[in-house]
Coordinates of C-alpha atoms in Angstrom, one line a residue:
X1 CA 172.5 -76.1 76.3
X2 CA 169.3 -77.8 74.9
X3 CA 167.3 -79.9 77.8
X4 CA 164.3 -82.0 76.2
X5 CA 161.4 -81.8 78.7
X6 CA 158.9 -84.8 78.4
X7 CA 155.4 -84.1 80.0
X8 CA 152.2 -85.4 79.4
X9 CA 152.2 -83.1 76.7
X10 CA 154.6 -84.7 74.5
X11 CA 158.4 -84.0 74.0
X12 CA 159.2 -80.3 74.4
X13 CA 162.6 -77.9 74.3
X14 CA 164.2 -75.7 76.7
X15 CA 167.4 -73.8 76.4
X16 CA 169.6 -72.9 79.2
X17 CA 172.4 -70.5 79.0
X18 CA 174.2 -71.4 81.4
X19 CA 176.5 -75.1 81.4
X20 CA 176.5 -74.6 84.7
X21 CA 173.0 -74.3 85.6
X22 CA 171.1 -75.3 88.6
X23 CA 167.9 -77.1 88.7
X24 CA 166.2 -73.9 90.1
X25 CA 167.5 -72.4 86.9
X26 CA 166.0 -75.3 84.6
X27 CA 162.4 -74.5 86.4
X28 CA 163.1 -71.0 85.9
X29 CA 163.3 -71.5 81.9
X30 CA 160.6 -74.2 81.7
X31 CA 158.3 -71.5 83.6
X32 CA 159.3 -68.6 80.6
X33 CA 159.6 -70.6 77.7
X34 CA 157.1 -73.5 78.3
X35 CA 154.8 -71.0 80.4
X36 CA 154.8 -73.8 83.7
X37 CA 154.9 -72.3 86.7
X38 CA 158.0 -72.6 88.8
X39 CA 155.2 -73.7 91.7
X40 CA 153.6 -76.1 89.6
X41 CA 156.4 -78.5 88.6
X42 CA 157.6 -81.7 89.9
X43 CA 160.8 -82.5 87.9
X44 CA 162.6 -86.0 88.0
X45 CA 165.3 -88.3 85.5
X46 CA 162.6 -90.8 86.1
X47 CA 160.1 -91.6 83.3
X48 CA 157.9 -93.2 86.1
X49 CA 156.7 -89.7 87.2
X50 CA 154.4 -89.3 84.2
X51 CA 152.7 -92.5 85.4
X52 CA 152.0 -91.0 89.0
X53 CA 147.9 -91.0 89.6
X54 CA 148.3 -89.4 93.1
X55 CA 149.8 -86.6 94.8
X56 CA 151.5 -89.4 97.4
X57 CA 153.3 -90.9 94.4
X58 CA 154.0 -87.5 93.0
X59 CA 156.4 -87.0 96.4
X60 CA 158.6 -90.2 96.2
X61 CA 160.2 -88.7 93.0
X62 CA 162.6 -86.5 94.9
X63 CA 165.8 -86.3 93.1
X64 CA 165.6 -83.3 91.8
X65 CA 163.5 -81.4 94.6
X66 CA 166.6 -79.2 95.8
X67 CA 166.5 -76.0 93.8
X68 CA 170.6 -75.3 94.5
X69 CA 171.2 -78.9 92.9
X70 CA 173.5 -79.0 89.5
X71 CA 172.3 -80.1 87.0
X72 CA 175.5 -81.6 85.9
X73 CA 176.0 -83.5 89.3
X74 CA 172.4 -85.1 88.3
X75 CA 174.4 -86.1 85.1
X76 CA 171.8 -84.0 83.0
X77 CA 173.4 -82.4 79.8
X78 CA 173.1 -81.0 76.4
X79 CA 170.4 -82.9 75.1
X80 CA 169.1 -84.8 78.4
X81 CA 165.2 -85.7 78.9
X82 CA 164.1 -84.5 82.0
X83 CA 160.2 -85.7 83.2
X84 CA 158.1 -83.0 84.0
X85 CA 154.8 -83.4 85.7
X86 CA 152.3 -80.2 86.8
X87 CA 148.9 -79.6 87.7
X88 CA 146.6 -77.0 85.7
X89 CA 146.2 -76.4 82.1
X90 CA 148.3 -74.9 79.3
X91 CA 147.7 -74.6 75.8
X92 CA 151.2 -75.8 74.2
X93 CA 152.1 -74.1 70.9
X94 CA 152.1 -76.1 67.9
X95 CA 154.8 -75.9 64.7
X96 CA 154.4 -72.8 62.3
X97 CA 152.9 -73.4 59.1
X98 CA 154.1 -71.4 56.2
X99 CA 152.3 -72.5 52.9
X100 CA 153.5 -71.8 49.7
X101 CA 152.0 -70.2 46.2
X102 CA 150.0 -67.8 48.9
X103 CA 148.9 -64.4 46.7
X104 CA 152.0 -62.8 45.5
X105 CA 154.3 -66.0 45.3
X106 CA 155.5 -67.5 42.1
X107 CA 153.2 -70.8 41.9
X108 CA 155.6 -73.8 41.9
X109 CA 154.7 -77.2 40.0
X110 CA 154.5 -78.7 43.6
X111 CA 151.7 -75.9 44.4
X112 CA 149.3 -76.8 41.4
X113 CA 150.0 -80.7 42.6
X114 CA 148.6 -80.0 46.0
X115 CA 145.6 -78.1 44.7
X116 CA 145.0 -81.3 43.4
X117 CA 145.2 -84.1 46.0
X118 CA 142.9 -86.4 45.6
X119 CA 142.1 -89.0 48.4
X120 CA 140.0 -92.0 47.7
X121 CA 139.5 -95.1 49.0
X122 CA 142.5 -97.6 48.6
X123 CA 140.9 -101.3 48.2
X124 CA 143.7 -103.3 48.9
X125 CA 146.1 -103.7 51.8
X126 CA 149.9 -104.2 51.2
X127 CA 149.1 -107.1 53.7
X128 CA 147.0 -110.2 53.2
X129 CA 146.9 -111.3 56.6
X130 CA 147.7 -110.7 60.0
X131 CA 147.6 -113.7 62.1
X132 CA 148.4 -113.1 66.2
X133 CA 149.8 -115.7 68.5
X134 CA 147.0 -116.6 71.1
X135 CA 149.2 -116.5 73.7
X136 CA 150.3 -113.3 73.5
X137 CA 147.4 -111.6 72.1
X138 CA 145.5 -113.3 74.7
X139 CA 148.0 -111.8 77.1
X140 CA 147.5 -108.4 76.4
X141 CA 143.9 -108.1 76.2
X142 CA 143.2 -109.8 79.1
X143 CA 145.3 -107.4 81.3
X144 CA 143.8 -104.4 79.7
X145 CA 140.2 -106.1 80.1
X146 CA 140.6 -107.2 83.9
X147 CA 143.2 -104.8 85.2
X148 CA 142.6 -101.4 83.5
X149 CA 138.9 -102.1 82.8
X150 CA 138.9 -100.6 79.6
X151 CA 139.1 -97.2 81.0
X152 CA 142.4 -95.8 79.5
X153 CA 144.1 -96.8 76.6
X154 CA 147.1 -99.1 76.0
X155 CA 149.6 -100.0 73.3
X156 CA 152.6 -101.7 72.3
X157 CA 154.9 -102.8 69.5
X158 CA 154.1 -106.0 67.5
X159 CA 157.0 -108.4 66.4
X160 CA 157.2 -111.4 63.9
X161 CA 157.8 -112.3 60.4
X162 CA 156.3 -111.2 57.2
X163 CA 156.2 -113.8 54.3
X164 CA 156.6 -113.4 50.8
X165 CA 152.9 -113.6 50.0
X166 CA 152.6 -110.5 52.5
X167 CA 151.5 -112.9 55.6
X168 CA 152.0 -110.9 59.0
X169 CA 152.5 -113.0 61.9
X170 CA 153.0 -111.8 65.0
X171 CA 154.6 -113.8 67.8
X172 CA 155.2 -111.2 70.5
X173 CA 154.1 -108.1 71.8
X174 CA 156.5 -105.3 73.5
X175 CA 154.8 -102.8 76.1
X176 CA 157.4 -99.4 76.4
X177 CA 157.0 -97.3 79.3
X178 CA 153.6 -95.3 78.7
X179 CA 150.7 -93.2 80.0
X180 CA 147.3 -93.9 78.9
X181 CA 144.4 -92.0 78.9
X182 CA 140.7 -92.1 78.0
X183 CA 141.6 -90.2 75.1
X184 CA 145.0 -90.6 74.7
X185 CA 148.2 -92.2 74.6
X186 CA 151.3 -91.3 75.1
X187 CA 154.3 -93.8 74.4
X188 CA 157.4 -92.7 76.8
X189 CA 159.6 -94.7 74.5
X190 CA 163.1 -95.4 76.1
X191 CA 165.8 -96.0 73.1
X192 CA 168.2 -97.8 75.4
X193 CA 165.4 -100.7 76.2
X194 CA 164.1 -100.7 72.8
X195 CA 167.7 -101.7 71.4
X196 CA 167.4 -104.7 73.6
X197 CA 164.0 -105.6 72.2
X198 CA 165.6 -105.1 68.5
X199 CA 168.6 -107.7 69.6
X200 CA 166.1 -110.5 71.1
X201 CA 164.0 -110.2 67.8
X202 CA 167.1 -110.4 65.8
X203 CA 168.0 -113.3 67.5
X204 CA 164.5 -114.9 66.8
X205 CA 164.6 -114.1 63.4
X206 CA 161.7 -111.7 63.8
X207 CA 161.3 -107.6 63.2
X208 CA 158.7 -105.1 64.1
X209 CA 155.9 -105.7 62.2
X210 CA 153.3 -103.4 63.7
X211 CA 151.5 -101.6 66.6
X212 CA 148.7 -102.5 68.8
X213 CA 146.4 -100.3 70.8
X214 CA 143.0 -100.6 72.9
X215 CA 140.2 -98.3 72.8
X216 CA 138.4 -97.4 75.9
X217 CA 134.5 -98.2 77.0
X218 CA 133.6 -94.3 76.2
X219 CA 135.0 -94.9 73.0
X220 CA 132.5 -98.2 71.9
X221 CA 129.4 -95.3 71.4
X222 CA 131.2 -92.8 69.3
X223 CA 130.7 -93.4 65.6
X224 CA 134.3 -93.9 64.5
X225 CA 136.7 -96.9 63.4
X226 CA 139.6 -94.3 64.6
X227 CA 139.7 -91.1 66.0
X228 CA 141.8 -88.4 64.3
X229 CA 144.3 -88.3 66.8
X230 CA 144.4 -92.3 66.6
X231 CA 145.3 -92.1 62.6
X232 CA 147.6 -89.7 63.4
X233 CA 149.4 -92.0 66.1
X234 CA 149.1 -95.1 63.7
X235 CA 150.4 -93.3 60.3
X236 CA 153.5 -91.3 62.2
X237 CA 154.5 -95.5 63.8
X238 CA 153.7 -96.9 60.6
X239 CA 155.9 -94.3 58.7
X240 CA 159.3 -94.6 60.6
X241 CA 158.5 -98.7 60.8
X242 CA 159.2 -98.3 56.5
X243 CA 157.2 -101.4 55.9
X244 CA 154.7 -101.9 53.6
X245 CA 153.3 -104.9 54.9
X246 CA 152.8 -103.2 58.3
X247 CA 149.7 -103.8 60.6
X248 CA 148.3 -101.3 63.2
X249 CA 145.3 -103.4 65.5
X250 CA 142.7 -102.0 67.4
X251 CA 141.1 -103.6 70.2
X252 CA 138.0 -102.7 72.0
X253 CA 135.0 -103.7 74.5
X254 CA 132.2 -103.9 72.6
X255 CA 129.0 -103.9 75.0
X256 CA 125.2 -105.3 73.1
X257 CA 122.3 -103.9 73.7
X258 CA 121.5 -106.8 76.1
X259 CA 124.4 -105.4 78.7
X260 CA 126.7 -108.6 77.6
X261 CA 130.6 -107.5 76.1
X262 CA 133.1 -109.4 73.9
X263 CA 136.7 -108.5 73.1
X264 CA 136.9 -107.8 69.6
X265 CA 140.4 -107.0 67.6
X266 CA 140.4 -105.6 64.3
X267 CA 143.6 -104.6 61.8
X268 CA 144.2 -102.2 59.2
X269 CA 147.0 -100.4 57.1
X270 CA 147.0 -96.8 57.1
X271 CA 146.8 -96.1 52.9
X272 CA 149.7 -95.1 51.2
X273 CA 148.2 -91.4 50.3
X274 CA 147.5 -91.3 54.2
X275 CA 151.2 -92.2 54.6
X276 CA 152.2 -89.6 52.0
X277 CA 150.2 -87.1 53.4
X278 CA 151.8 -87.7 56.8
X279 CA 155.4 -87.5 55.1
X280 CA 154.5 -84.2 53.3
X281 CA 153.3 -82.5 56.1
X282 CA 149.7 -82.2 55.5
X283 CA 148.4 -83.4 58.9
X284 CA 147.3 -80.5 61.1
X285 CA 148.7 -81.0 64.8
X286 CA 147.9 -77.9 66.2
X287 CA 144.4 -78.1 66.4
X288 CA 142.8 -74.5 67.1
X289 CA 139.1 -75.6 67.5
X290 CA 137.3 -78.7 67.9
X291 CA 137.4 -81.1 65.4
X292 CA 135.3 -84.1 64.9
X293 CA 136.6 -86.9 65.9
X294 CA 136.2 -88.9 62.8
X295 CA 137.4 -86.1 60.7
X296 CA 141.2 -85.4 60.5
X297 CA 142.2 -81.9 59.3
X298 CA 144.8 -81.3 56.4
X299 CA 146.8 -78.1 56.3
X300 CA 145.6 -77.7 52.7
X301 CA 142.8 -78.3 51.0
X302 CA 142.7 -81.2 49.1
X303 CA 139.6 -83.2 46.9
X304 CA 137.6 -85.7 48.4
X305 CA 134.7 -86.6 45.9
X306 CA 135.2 -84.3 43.6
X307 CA 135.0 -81.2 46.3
X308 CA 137.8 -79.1 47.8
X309 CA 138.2 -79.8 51.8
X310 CA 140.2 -79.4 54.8
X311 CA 138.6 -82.2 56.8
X312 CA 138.9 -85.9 55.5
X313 CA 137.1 -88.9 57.1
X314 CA 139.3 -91.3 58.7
X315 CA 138.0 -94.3 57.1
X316 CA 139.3 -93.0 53.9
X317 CA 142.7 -93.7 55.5
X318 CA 142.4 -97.2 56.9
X319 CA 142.5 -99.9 54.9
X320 CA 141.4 -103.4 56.5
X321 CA 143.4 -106.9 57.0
X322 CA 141.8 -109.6 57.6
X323 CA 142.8 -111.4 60.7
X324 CA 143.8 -114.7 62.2
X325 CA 145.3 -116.8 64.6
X326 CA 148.4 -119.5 65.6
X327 CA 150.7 -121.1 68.0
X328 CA 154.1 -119.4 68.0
X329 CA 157.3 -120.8 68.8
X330 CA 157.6 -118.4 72.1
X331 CA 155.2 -119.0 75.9
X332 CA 153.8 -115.7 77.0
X333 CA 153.3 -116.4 81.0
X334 CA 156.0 -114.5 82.5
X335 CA 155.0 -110.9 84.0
X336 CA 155.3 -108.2 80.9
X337 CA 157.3 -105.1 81.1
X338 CA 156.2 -101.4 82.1
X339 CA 153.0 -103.0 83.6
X340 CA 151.7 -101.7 87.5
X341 CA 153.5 -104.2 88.8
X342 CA 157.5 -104.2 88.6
X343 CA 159.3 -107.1 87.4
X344 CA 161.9 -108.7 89.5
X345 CA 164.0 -111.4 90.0
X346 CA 161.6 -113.2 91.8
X347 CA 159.6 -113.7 88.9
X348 CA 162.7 -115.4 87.2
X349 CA 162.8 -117.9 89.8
X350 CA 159.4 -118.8 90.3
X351 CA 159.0 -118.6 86.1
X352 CA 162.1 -121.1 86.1
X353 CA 160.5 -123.7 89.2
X354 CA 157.5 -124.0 87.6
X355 CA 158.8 -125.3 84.6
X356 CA 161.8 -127.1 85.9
X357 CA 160.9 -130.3 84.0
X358 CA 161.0 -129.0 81.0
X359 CA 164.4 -128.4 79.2
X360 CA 166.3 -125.5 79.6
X361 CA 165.8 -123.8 76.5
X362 CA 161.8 -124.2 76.3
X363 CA 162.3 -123.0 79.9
X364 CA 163.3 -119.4 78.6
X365 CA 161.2 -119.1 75.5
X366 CA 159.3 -116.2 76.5
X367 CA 160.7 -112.4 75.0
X368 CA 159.8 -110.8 78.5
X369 CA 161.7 -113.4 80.5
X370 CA 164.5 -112.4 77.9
X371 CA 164.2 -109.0 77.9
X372 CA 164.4 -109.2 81.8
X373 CA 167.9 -110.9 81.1
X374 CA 169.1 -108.7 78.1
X375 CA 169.2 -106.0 80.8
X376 CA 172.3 -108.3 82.4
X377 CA 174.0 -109.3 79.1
X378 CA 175.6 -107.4 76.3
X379 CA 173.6 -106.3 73.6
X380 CA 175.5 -106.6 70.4
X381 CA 176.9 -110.1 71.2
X382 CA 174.9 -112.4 74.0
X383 CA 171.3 -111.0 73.6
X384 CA 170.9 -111.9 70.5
X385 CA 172.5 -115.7 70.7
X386 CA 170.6 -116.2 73.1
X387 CA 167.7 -115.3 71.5
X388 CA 169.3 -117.7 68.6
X389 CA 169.2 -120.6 70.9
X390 CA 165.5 -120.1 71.7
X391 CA 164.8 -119.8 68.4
X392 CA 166.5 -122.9 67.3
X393 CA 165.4 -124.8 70.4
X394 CA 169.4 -125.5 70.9
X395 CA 171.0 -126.3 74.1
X396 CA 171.8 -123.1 75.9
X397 CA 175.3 -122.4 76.3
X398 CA 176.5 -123.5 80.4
X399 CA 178.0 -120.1 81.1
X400 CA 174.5 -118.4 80.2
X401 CA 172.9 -121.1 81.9
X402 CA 175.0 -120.5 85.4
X403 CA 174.1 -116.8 84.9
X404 CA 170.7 -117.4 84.5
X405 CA 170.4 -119.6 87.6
X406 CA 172.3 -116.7 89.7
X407 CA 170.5 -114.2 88.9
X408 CA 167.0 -116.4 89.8
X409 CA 169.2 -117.8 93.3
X410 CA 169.7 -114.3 93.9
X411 CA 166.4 -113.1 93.9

């Protein structure tokens, strides 16, 4: 059987022989085929583990610490994701490139075509404008600003509507389960909770329309928009979102000379070539030297002003959206999702007494107050009417209304 191992590393594969297999076994593979030493590795079915900062939080994830323990009885099977988290350094073996029309090879039509890809600047965005809820955007910069101080990186998913003219508006922001980094970013994307976040924003008559991210202090001296690995990040989301119109936002600490620093957001489109390219294959993942930053390295050589080159600057990739603001239809004060703090049912009730004299509905208008309770109703039927009440303002329905309550008496 296949097991997916996730580790700060990205999403990797081991096989095991045996159905049967212990997790002594599974350590015994990862150690030969993802060259981790048995020693070395904490294993757990908790995604939390990749956020550990300590070794004390590293030893509360115990449910896979007894070597003899089947993997079966830990309901991990054929094609389970088991977190993996290690100490030292490895260098982790990118895909296998095999380019055609080398010496000896019958050139194809295709092969003279990518002798001849040209990147140039692309002047206009698919999207006019993106314009963010204050609330929201307010909400997520000021807990990157104030709790994580700028000093790793965050993201999340942007939903709203698009308009005809090609208007992006976002009126909420989802946070999955991450780690962040200085330098990088790694999204530990559960499927199960982003079907629940795909039901509420069907319900509200909104889609994905992009993806956020914040650049760190270090980042404010370097002398790029986005760093290869950033492009790289944005153009892969931007690809399997399959909408033109779709925004990826940066936002950074920028610090003056005079030792003052403003919050500053800025939005682009990754070009259609730089989507193509992405599609075809061109990107270079496995980088075996240092690159600079600003530069992101194709597989091929391709023409940028007239010359023949591996290494293309970012900024021929971005192209920029103007930006700005409104009101939307949805609060943002209720604690956000995969945040430091857990959410609990506490929340719920102190979120509903506060606004007691308000009605129901506007009483629930916030997506992480309803994501909370999509985790308590089923997803193909009562997430997204409820979601259908808050967006028409409607009376809520007394049966959700009663479960609401219980769940916040409960607490």
């Amino acid at each position: 059987m296949m097991i997916r191992i996730r580790s700060r590393d990205g999403l990797e594969r081991v096989s095991i022989d045996n159905p049967r297999a212990t997790v002594a076994a599974l350590k015994s593979g990862i150690e030969s085929q993802l060259q981790v030493p048995v020693q070395a590795q904490i294993l757990s079915t908790n995604q939390n583990l990749l956020l550990a900062k300590t070794q004390t939080d590293l030893t509360r994830f115990t449910d896979m610490i007894d070597p003899n323990a089947a993997l079966a009885a830990l309901n991990i099977g054929h094609g389970s994701i088991v977190y993996l988290a290690y100490e030292g350094e490895r260098t982790v073996a990118g895909p296998a490139f095999h380019p055609s029309g080398s010496f000896g090879k019958k050139m194809t039509m295709d092969d003279l075509i990518a002798k001849q890809m040209r990147i140039a600047h692309q002047e206009n965005p698919h999207c006019e404008l993106v314009s963010f809820d204050r609330d929201a955007a307010n909400a997520f910069q000021q807990y990157v600003n104030e709790s994580l101080a700028f000093a790793v990186k965050r993201g999340g998913f942007m939903y709203g509507t698009v308009s005809e003219e090609g208007k992006v508006e976002v009126d909420f922001i989802y946070e999955p389960p991450q780690q962040g980094t200085e330098e990088n970013l790694i999204l530990l994307r559960d499927p199960d909770e982003e079907k629940l976040v795909e039901a509420i924003a069907l319900g509200l008559g909104m889609r994905k329309v992009g993806f956020i991210f914040t650049q760190t202090i270090s980042q404010d001296k370097k002398d790029y928009t986005m760093s290869n690995s950033e492009v790289l990040q944005a153009v892969e989301l931007q690809a399997e979102g399959d909408l033109k119109e779709w925004v990826t936002a940066v936002v950074k600490l920028e610090v003056s000379e005079d030792g003052g620093a403003a919050v500053h957001f800025e939005a682009f489109q990754m070009s259609d070539m730089c989507v193509r390219l992405f599609k075809e294959g061109w990107f270079e993942r496995d980088l075996q030297e240092e690159v600079d930053p600003k530069l992101s390295r194709m597989t091929k050589d391709v023409v940028v002003g007239g010359k023949d080159t591996k290494d293309v600057d970012n900024d021929f990739f971005m192209v920029v959206v103007k930006i700005a603001d409104h009101q939307g239809p949805l609060s943002s004060t209720f604690p956000i999702e995969n945040r430091i703090i857990l959410v609990t049912m506490r929340a719920l009730k102190n979120h509903l007494d506060r606004a007691k004299n308000l009605p129901f509905v506007k009483r629930i208008s916030d997506f992480h107050l309803l994501l909370l309770l999509a985790r308590f109703l089923d997803v193909n039927s009562d997430v997204p009417a409820l979601a259908g009440c808050v967006q028409a303002q409607s009376t809520v329905p007394e049966g959700y209304q009663i479960l609401i309550e219980s769940l916040a008496a409960a607490s």
